[in-house]
Amino acid sequence: MKLETLTGWRRRLRAREISSRELTELYLGRIARLDAQLNSFITVTDELALAAADAADERLGRGEETPLLGLPVAQKDIFCTEGVRTSCGSRMLDPFVAPYDATVVARMKAAGAVMLGKTNMDEFAMGSSNETSFYGPVCNPWDPDRVPGGSSGGSAAAVAARLVPAATGTDTGGSIRQPAAFCGITGLKPTYGRVSRYGMIAFASSLDQGGPMAATAEDCALMLNAMAGFDPRDSTSVERRAEDFSADLERDLKGLRIGLPREFFGEGLDPEMRAAIETALAVLKDRGAILVDINLPNSGLSVPAYYVVAPAECSSNLARYDGVRFGHRCADPLDLQDLYTRSRAEGFGAEVKRRIMIGTYVLSAGYYDAYYLKAQKVRRLIADDFRRAFTEVDVIAGPTTPELPFRLGEKSADPVKMYLSDIYTIAVNLAGLPGLSMPAGTIGNLPVGLQLIGNYFDEARLLNVAHQFQQDTDWHARMPAAFV
Ligand code: GLN
């Protein structure tokens, strides 16, 4: 059977050409047959999925019309799922079964989605390659020797291999967009505050944002319709009128002003990537968009500022894993101190420990002003660059990543090299803006991602531009050969 997009399956479910049970069995079968090659799922919830599919079939039979009714999806294992293990990719939470659903999970359930399972990820979402997961790395479906990106690498690989039509991700410094780019799918990081963080395990709270990952922009819009919305249980959730993110997809691009930051096309960008991005931009130009050169003069400071702010917040957020209340507890503690230190030493991996140590250092009394406060000031400068740019242009475009998916192990020994994978994505989180990555070409057999950055709450515009691009190109429809 032809593997449809989420939107395509939605149509076929409603036309009664397939039942939710059949659809769910089709994808569970693909996971069982093919995921050994990828390791994209940490937990597969077959039984729950089939029960949810049967319930959806009943509702479909009654003519109900909720947005995701009967559609299979996967949740990144950072979202709490009631009664289902929620590991966050860490040994620390390996035994943790969440007692409640994250708001995103609850909203998607209410919209009728059928969860197939929980996807692999970098430990506590810290990483750019999925290699920091306690459950082992994920392979890139386009080349099993290469990384899928991270931290939402399991979701990206699963969607790219069509083990599930759509999945959730989270993005603190690039973790939706970078793996979307590496795996050749579409991923959207919404404006900070658009999607509730309640029940989404915290890494760096002022940067974390959940969002959709799917083959197409149209599918991401459908997902975002279910995911987004005000949540009184998240104090940074923004109260706005509900929006239909699918409504503007067909708008034409005539006169749309697209800013190209010179800083994103300079040294450090692989020349073949640059050529692929320029070819993609020409497609938008043919659709009537106007390409304008712009500057984001402080964007070069984004990686250093992020690696102060994010570890600072992570060191505070991860203080709660003390062996007492959640997850891993060491055996036979001698006393309370021993319980804390050994549980944490055993439960966390190397990258998480590195971040906790950096964070504790930059927040300490003698260094707070020199590092943390300074980074917050740089953060403001970066946000101001964007504010200025958006007085001249409607969206900003450029590469999502400086290079193609790298080989497994290639950067594991050099954290700074790894951190530079997010050089084009991190500024967007520091400013709180929405950003999208879509497949825009290939080099050899490997996908290239084009990033679109929008003004605050302009997700509909980003989805519109991506959807128009996807009318003239077929990169989003291509599948890795081993998974056809
Ligand atoms: N790669 C970045 C980091 O390691 C971003 C991760 C993310 O967005 N969750 O922190």
Coordinates of C-alpha atoms and ligand atoms in Angstrom, one line a residue:
M1 CA 0.0 0.0 0.0
K2 CA 1.2 3.5 -0.8
L3 CA 2.5 5.2 2.3
E4 CA 0.5 8.5 2.5
T5 CA 1.3 11.6 4.4
L6 CA -0.6 12.4 7.6
T7 CA -2.9 14.5 5.6
G8 CA -3.4 11.8 3.0
W9 CA -4.2 9.2 5.6
R10 CA -6.6 11.6 7.2
R11 CA -8.5 11.8 3.9
R12 CA -8.5 8.1 3.4
L13 CA -9.7 7.4 7.0
R14 CA -12.6 9.7 6.4
A15 CA -13.4 8.2 3.1
R16 CA -13.5 4.8 4.9
E17 CA -10.8 3.4 2.6
I18 CA -8.9 2.2 5.6
S19 CA -9.6 1.9 9.3
S20 CA -7.5 3.3 12.0
R21 CA -6.8 -0.3 13.2
E22 CA -5.5 -1.3 9.7
L23 CA -3.4 1.9 9.5
T24 CA -2.0 1.3 13.0
E25 CA -1.2 -2.3 12.2
L26 CA 0.6 -1.2 9.0
Y27 CA 2.9 1.1 10.9
L28 CA 3.5 -1.2 13.9
G29 CA 4.4 -3.8 11.3
R30 CA 6.9 -1.5 9.7
I31 CA 8.4 -0.6 13.1
A32 CA 8.7 -4.4 14.0
R33 CA 10.3 -5.1 10.6
L34 CA 12.6 -2.1 10.1
D35 CA 13.5 -0.4 13.4
A36 CA 16.3 -2.8 14.2
Q37 CA 18.2 -0.9 11.5
L38 CA 17.6 2.5 13.1
N39 CA 16.9 2.2 16.9
S40 CA 14.5 5.1 16.6
F41 CA 12.0 3.9 19.2
I42 CA 12.8 3.4 22.9
T43 CA 9.3 2.0 23.7
V44 CA 6.7 0.7 21.3
T45 CA 3.2 0.7 22.8
D46 CA 1.5 -1.8 20.5
E47 CA -1.4 -2.7 22.8
L48 CA -2.3 0.8 23.8
A49 CA -2.0 1.8 20.1
L50 CA -4.4 -0.9 18.9
A51 CA -6.9 0.0 21.7
A52 CA -6.7 3.6 20.8
A53 CA -7.2 2.7 17.1
D54 CA -10.3 0.7 17.9
A55 CA -11.7 3.7 19.9
A56 CA -10.9 6.0 17.0
D57 CA -12.7 3.7 14.5
E58 CA -15.8 3.9 16.7
R59 CA -15.6 7.7 16.8
L60 CA -15.0 7.8 13.0
G61 CA -18.0 5.6 12.6
R62 CA -20.1 8.1 14.5
G63 CA -18.9 10.8 12.1
E64 CA -16.7 12.7 14.6
E65 CA -14.3 15.2 13.2
T66 CA -11.3 15.8 15.5
P67 CA -8.1 16.9 13.8
L68 CA -5.9 13.8 14.3
L69 CA -8.7 11.2 14.7
G70 CA -7.3 7.7 14.1
L71 CA -3.9 8.9 12.9
P72 CA -0.7 7.1 14.1
V73 CA 2.0 9.4 15.7
A74 CA 5.0 9.0 18.0
Q75 CA 6.0 11.0 21.0
K76 CA 9.6 12.0 21.7
D77 CA 10.5 10.3 25.0
I78 CA 10.8 13.7 26.7
F79 CA 7.0 14.1 26.9
C80 CA 5.4 12.5 30.0
T81 CA 2.9 9.7 29.0
E82 CA 0.6 8.4 31.7
G83 CA 1.4 4.7 32.5
V84 CA 4.2 4.5 29.9
R85 CA 7.9 4.7 30.5
T86 CA 9.2 8.3 30.0
S87 CA 13.0 8.0 30.0
C88 CA 14.2 11.2 28.4
G89 CA 17.0 9.1 26.9
S90 CA 18.6 8.7 30.3
R91 CA 19.5 5.9 32.6
M92 CA 18.3 8.2 35.4
L93 CA 14.7 7.9 34.1
D94 CA 14.9 4.4 32.7
P95 CA 12.6 3.1 35.4
F96 CA 10.3 6.1 35.4
V97 CA 6.6 5.6 34.4
A98 CA 4.9 9.0 34.2
P99 CA 1.8 9.4 36.4
Y100 CA 0.3 11.9 34.0
D101 CA 0.2 13.1 30.4
A102 CA 2.1 16.2 29.2
T103 CA -0.3 18.8 27.9
V104 CA 1.0 18.1 24.3
V105 CA 0.2 14.4 24.8
A106 CA -3.2 15.1 26.3
R107 CA -4.1 17.5 23.5
M108 CA -3.1 15.0 20.8
K109 CA -5.0 12.3 22.5
A110 CA -8.1 14.5 22.7
A111 CA -7.6 15.2 19.0
G112 CA -7.8 11.5 18.4
A113 CA -4.2 10.6 17.6
V114 CA -3.0 7.0 18.1
M115 CA 0.4 6.9 19.8
L116 CA 2.6 4.1 18.5
G117 CA 5.4 4.7 21.0
K118 CA 8.2 6.9 22.4
T119 CA 11.1 7.9 20.2
N120 CA 14.9 7.8 21.0
M121 CA 16.7 11.0 21.8
D122 CA 19.9 12.5 23.2
E123 CA 20.0 12.2 27.0
F124 CA 17.9 15.0 28.4
A125 CA 17.9 16.5 24.9
M126 CA 21.5 17.4 25.2
G127 CA 23.3 16.6 21.9
S128 CA 23.2 17.1 18.1
S129 CA 23.7 13.4 17.0
N130 CA 21.6 11.2 19.2
E131 CA 24.7 9.5 20.4
T132 CA 24.3 10.6 24.1
S133 CA 21.2 8.4 24.5
F134 CA 21.3 5.7 27.2
Y135 CA 19.5 3.5 24.7
G136 CA 22.2 3.8 22.1
P137 CA 22.6 5.9 19.0
V138 CA 20.0 6.2 16.2
C139 CA 21.1 5.6 12.6
N140 CA 20.3 8.0 9.7
P141 CA 17.9 6.2 7.4
W142 CA 19.8 7.7 4.3
D143 CA 23.1 6.2 5.5
P144 CA 23.3 3.9 8.5
D145 CA 26.9 5.0 9.2
R146 CA 25.8 8.6 9.8
V147 CA 23.9 10.3 12.6
P148 CA 20.3 11.4 12.3
G149 CA 21.0 14.6 14.2
G150 CA 19.7 15.4 17.6
S151 CA 18.3 15.6 20.0
S152 CA 15.1 14.6 18.3
G153 CA 16.9 12.1 16.2
G154 CA 14.6 9.2 16.9
S155 CA 11.5 11.2 15.8
A156 CA 13.3 12.4 12.7
A157 CA 14.7 9.0 11.6
A158 CA 11.3 7.3 12.3
V159 CA 9.4 9.8 10.2
A160 CA 12.0 9.8 7.4
A161 CA 11.9 5.9 7.2
R162 CA 8.1 6.2 7.4
L163 CA 7.8 4.1 10.5
V164 CA 5.3 6.7 11.6
P165 CA 3.7 9.5 9.6
A166 CA 4.5 12.2 12.1
A167 CA 6.1 12.7 15.5
T168 CA 6.8 15.3 18.1
G169 CA 10.1 16.9 18.9
T170 CA 11.6 19.5 21.1
D171 CA 14.0 22.3 20.2
T172 CA 16.2 24.1 22.8
G173 CA 19.0 25.0 20.4
G174 CA 18.1 23.2 17.1
S175 CA 16.8 19.8 18.2
I176 CA 13.8 19.8 15.8
R177 CA 15.3 21.6 12.9
Q178 CA 18.8 20.0 12.8
P179 CA 17.6 16.4 12.8
A180 CA 14.8 17.3 10.4
A181 CA 17.5 18.6 8.0
F182 CA 19.7 15.6 8.5
C183 CA 16.9 13.1 7.8
G184 CA 15.2 15.0 5.0
I185 CA 11.9 15.9 6.7
T186 CA 10.0 19.0 7.7
G187 CA 10.2 20.2 11.3
L188 CA 8.9 23.3 13.1
K189 CA 10.0 24.9 16.3
P190 CA 7.2 27.3 17.3
T191 CA 7.5 30.7 19.0
Y192 CA 8.5 30.3 22.6
G193 CA 5.2 30.0 24.6
R194 CA 3.1 28.7 21.7
V195 CA 3.2 25.0 22.8
S196 CA 2.9 24.1 26.4
R197 CA 5.9 22.8 28.3
Y198 CA 3.8 21.2 31.0
G199 CA 5.0 17.6 31.3
M200 CA 7.8 18.1 28.8
I201 CA 10.9 17.2 30.8
A202 CA 12.9 20.5 31.3
F203 CA 16.4 21.0 29.9
A204 CA 16.7 24.8 29.6
S205 CA 13.3 26.2 30.4
S206 CA 13.7 29.6 28.8
L207 CA 14.7 28.0 25.4
D208 CA 12.8 24.6 25.3
Q209 CA 9.9 24.4 22.9
G210 CA 8.0 21.4 21.5
G211 CA 6.9 21.2 17.9
P212 CA 5.9 18.9 15.0
M213 CA 8.0 16.8 12.7
A214 CA 6.5 15.2 9.6
A215 CA 7.2 14.8 5.9
T216 CA 5.5 18.0 4.8
A217 CA 4.6 21.4 6.0
E218 CA 0.9 20.6 5.5
D219 CA 1.3 17.7 8.0
C220 CA 3.2 20.0 10.4
A221 CA 0.3 22.4 10.3
L222 CA -2.1 19.6 11.1
M223 CA 0.0 18.5 14.1
L224 CA 0.5 22.1 15.3
N225 CA -3.2 22.6 15.3
A226 CA -3.5 19.9 17.9
M227 CA -0.3 20.7 19.9
A228 CA -0.6 24.5 20.3
G229 CA -2.7 26.5 22.7
F230 CA -2.8 28.3 26.0
D231 CA -2.1 26.2 29.0
P232 CA -2.7 27.6 32.5
R233 CA -0.3 25.0 33.9
D234 CA 2.7 26.5 32.0
S235 CA 3.5 30.0 33.3
T236 CA 5.2 30.9 30.0
S237 CA 2.4 29.7 27.8
V238 CA 1.0 32.6 25.8
E239 CA -2.7 33.4 25.9
R240 CA -3.8 34.0 22.3
R241 CA -6.8 33.2 20.2
A242 CA -6.7 29.7 18.7
E243 CA -5.3 29.8 15.1
D244 CA -5.8 27.4 12.2
F245 CA -2.2 26.8 11.0
S246 CA -3.6 25.1 7.8
A247 CA -5.6 28.2 6.7
D248 CA -2.8 30.1 5.0
L249 CA -1.0 27.3 3.2
E250 CA -2.2 28.2 -0.3
R251 CA -1.4 31.9 -0.1
D252 CA 0.9 32.9 -3.0
L253 CA 4.4 34.3 -2.3
K254 CA 4.2 37.3 -4.6
G255 CA 6.1 40.2 -3.0
L256 CA 7.1 38.2 0.1
R257 CA 10.4 39.6 1.3
I258 CA 12.9 37.0 2.3
G259 CA 16.0 38.1 4.2
L260 CA 19.3 36.2 3.6
P261 CA 21.6 36.8 6.6
R262 CA 25.2 37.3 5.2
E263 CA 26.5 35.7 8.4
F264 CA 24.7 32.4 7.4
F265 CA 26.4 32.2 4.0
G266 CA 30.0 32.9 5.0
E267 CA 33.0 30.9 6.0
G268 CA 32.0 27.6 7.6
L269 CA 29.2 26.8 5.2
D270 CA 30.1 23.8 3.0
P271 CA 30.3 25.1 -0.6
E272 CA 28.1 22.3 -1.9
M273 CA 25.5 23.1 0.8
R274 CA 25.6 26.7 -0.2
A275 CA 24.9 25.8 -3.9
A276 CA 22.0 23.6 -2.9
I277 CA 20.5 26.3 -0.7
E278 CA 20.9 28.9 -3.5
T279 CA 19.1 26.5 -5.9
A280 CA 16.3 26.1 -3.3
L281 CA 16.0 29.9 -2.9
A282 CA 15.6 30.3 -6.6
V283 CA 12.4 28.2 -6.4
L284 CA 11.0 30.7 -3.9
K285 CA 12.1 33.6 -6.2
D286 CA 10.3 32.0 -9.1
R287 CA 7.2 32.0 -7.0
G288 CA 7.4 35.8 -6.7
A289 CA 9.4 36.2 -3.5
I290 CA 12.0 39.0 -3.3
L291 CA 15.4 38.0 -1.9
V292 CA 17.1 40.7 0.2
D293 CA 20.5 40.6 1.9
I294 CA 20.4 41.4 5.6
N295 CA 22.8 41.3 8.6
L296 CA 22.5 39.6 11.9
P297 CA 25.7 41.1 13.3
N298 CA 25.6 39.3 16.7
S299 CA 24.6 35.9 15.5
G300 CA 28.3 34.7 15.8
L301 CA 27.8 35.1 19.6
S302 CA 24.9 32.7 19.7
V303 CA 26.7 29.5 20.4
P304 CA 28.9 30.9 23.2
A305 CA 25.9 32.6 24.8
Y306 CA 23.8 29.5 24.5
Y307 CA 26.5 27.3 26.2
V308 CA 26.3 29.5 29.2
V309 CA 22.5 30.0 29.4
A310 CA 21.5 26.4 28.6
P311 CA 23.9 24.7 31.0
A312 CA 23.0 27.2 33.8
E313 CA 19.3 26.3 33.4
C314 CA 20.0 22.6 33.0
S315 CA 22.1 22.5 36.2
S316 CA 19.1 24.0 38.1
N317 CA 16.5 21.8 36.4
L318 CA 18.4 18.6 36.8
A319 CA 19.0 19.1 40.5
R320 CA 15.7 17.4 41.1
Y321 CA 17.2 14.0 40.1
D322 CA 18.6 13.1 43.5
G323 CA 17.7 9.4 43.8
V324 CA 14.9 10.3 46.2
R325 CA 11.9 11.2 44.1
F326 CA 12.4 10.1 40.5
G327 CA 14.0 7.3 38.6
H328 CA 17.4 5.8 39.4
R329 CA 18.5 5.2 42.9
C330 CA 21.9 3.7 43.8
A331 CA 22.1 0.4 45.7
D332 CA 22.7 0.4 49.4
P333 CA 23.4 4.1 50.1
L334 CA 25.6 4.7 53.2
D335 CA 23.9 8.0 54.0
L336 CA 22.0 10.8 52.3
Q337 CA 25.0 12.3 50.8
D338 CA 26.1 9.0 49.3
L339 CA 22.6 8.5 48.0
Y340 CA 22.7 11.8 46.2
T341 CA 26.1 11.6 44.7
R342 CA 26.1 8.0 43.7
S343 CA 22.6 8.1 42.2
R344 CA 23.6 11.1 40.1
A345 CA 27.0 9.7 39.2
E346 CA 25.4 6.5 38.0
G347 CA 22.2 7.9 36.5
F348 CA 23.7 10.7 34.2
G349 CA 25.9 10.3 31.2
A350 CA 29.1 12.2 30.4
E351 CA 27.5 15.0 28.4
V352 CA 24.8 15.7 31.0
K353 CA 27.5 15.8 33.7
R354 CA 29.6 18.2 31.6
R355 CA 26.6 20.6 31.3
I356 CA 25.7 20.4 35.0
M357 CA 29.3 21.3 35.9
I358 CA 29.5 24.2 33.4
G359 CA 26.1 25.5 34.6
T360 CA 27.0 25.3 38.3
Y361 CA 30.2 27.1 37.5
V362 CA 28.7 30.0 35.6
L363 CA 26.0 30.5 38.2
S364 CA 28.4 30.5 41.1
A365 CA 28.8 33.7 43.2
G366 CA 32.1 34.8 41.8
Y367 CA 31.3 34.1 38.1
Y368 CA 27.7 35.0 37.8
D369 CA 28.3 38.5 36.5
A370 CA 31.1 37.5 34.2
Y371 CA 29.3 34.7 32.5
Y372 CA 25.6 34.3 33.1
L373 CA 24.7 38.0 33.2
K374 CA 26.9 38.7 30.3
A375 CA 25.3 35.9 28.3
Q376 CA 21.9 37.3 29.0
K377 CA 22.9 40.6 27.7
V378 CA 24.3 39.0 24.5
R379 CA 21.0 37.2 24.2
R380 CA 19.2 40.6 24.1
L381 CA 21.5 41.8 21.4
I382 CA 20.8 38.8 19.3
A383 CA 17.0 39.3 19.7
D384 CA 17.4 42.9 18.8
D385 CA 19.2 41.9 15.5
F386 CA 16.1 39.9 14.5
R387 CA 13.7 42.7 15.6
R388 CA 15.6 45.1 13.3
A389 CA 15.6 42.5 10.4
F390 CA 11.9 41.9 10.7
T391 CA 11.2 45.6 10.0
E392 CA 12.7 45.0 6.5
V393 CA 11.7 41.4 5.7
D394 CA 8.8 39.0 6.3
V395 CA 10.9 35.8 6.8
I396 CA 14.6 35.0 7.0
A397 CA 16.1 32.0 5.1
G398 CA 19.3 30.1 5.0
P399 CA 20.9 26.7 5.7
T400 CA 19.7 24.8 8.7
T401 CA 23.2 23.2 9.3
P402 CA 26.7 24.1 8.1
E403 CA 27.3 20.6 6.7
L404 CA 25.8 17.3 5.8
P405 CA 25.0 14.5 8.4
F406 CA 28.3 13.4 9.9
R407 CA 29.5 9.9 10.6
L408 CA 28.7 8.2 13.9
G409 CA 31.5 8.8 16.3
E410 CA 33.0 11.6 14.2
K411 CA 32.4 14.4 16.7
S412 CA 31.9 12.5 19.9
A413 CA 35.4 13.2 21.2
D414 CA 35.1 16.9 20.6
P415 CA 32.2 18.6 22.3
V416 CA 32.9 22.0 20.8
K417 CA 32.8 20.7 17.2
M418 CA 29.5 19.0 18.1
Y419 CA 28.1 22.3 19.5
L420 CA 28.9 24.1 16.3
S421 CA 26.3 21.9 14.4
D422 CA 23.7 24.3 15.7
I423 CA 25.4 27.4 14.6
Y424 CA 22.5 28.5 12.4
T425 CA 19.7 27.4 14.7
I426 CA 20.6 28.5 18.2
A427 CA 20.0 32.3 17.8
V428 CA 16.4 31.5 17.0
N429 CA 15.9 29.9 20.4
L430 CA 17.8 32.7 22.2
A431 CA 15.3 35.2 20.6
G432 CA 12.3 32.9 21.1
L433 CA 11.3 33.0 17.4
P434 CA 9.7 30.3 15.3
G435 CA 11.9 28.4 12.9
L436 CA 11.3 25.6 10.4
S437 CA 13.5 23.3 8.4
M438 CA 12.5 21.6 5.2
P439 CA 14.1 19.3 2.8
A440 CA 15.6 21.4 0.0
G441 CA 18.0 19.1 -2.0
T442 CA 20.5 16.3 -1.7
I443 CA 24.2 16.0 -2.0
G444 CA 25.2 12.5 -2.9
N445 CA 22.4 10.7 -1.2
L446 CA 22.2 12.9 1.8
P447 CA 19.5 15.5 2.5
V448 CA 20.0 19.3 2.8
G449 CA 17.8 21.4 5.0
L450 CA 16.6 24.9 4.3
Q451 CA 15.8 26.9 7.4
L452 CA 13.0 29.6 7.5
I453 CA 12.8 31.9 10.5
G454 CA 9.7 34.0 11.2
N455 CA 8.7 36.8 13.3
Y456 CA 7.0 36.1 16.7
F457 CA 3.8 34.0 16.2
D458 CA 4.3 33.9 12.4
E459 CA 4.3 30.1 12.2
A460 CA 1.4 30.2 9.7
R461 CA 3.6 32.2 7.3
L462 CA 6.6 29.7 7.7
L463 CA 4.2 26.8 6.9
N464 CA 2.8 28.7 4.0
V465 CA 6.2 29.4 2.5
A466 CA 7.3 25.8 3.0
H467 CA 4.1 24.4 1.6
Q468 CA 4.4 26.6 -1.6
F469 CA 8.0 25.3 -1.9
Q470 CA 6.7 21.8 -1.6
Q471 CA 4.3 22.4 -4.5
D472 CA 7.3 22.9 -6.9
T473 CA 9.7 20.3 -5.4
D474 CA 9.6 16.7 -4.4
W475 CA 12.4 16.4 -1.8
H476 CA 9.8 16.0 0.9
A477 CA 8.3 13.0 -0.9
R478 CA 11.6 11.1 -1.3
M479 CA 12.2 8.1 0.8
P480 CA 15.5 6.4 1.8
A481 CA 15.8 3.3 -0.4
A482 CA 16.2 0.8 2.4
F483 CA 12.8 1.7 3.7
V484 CA 10.6 1.9 0.6
Ligands
GLN1 N1 22.4 20.5 20.3 C1 22.1 21.5 21.2 C2 22.5 21.0 22.6 O1 23.2 20.1 22.7 C3 20.6 21.7 21.2 C4 19.8 20.6 21.8 C5 18.3 20.9 21.8 O2 17.8 21.7 21.0 N2 17.6 20.2 22.7 O3 22.2 21.6 23.6

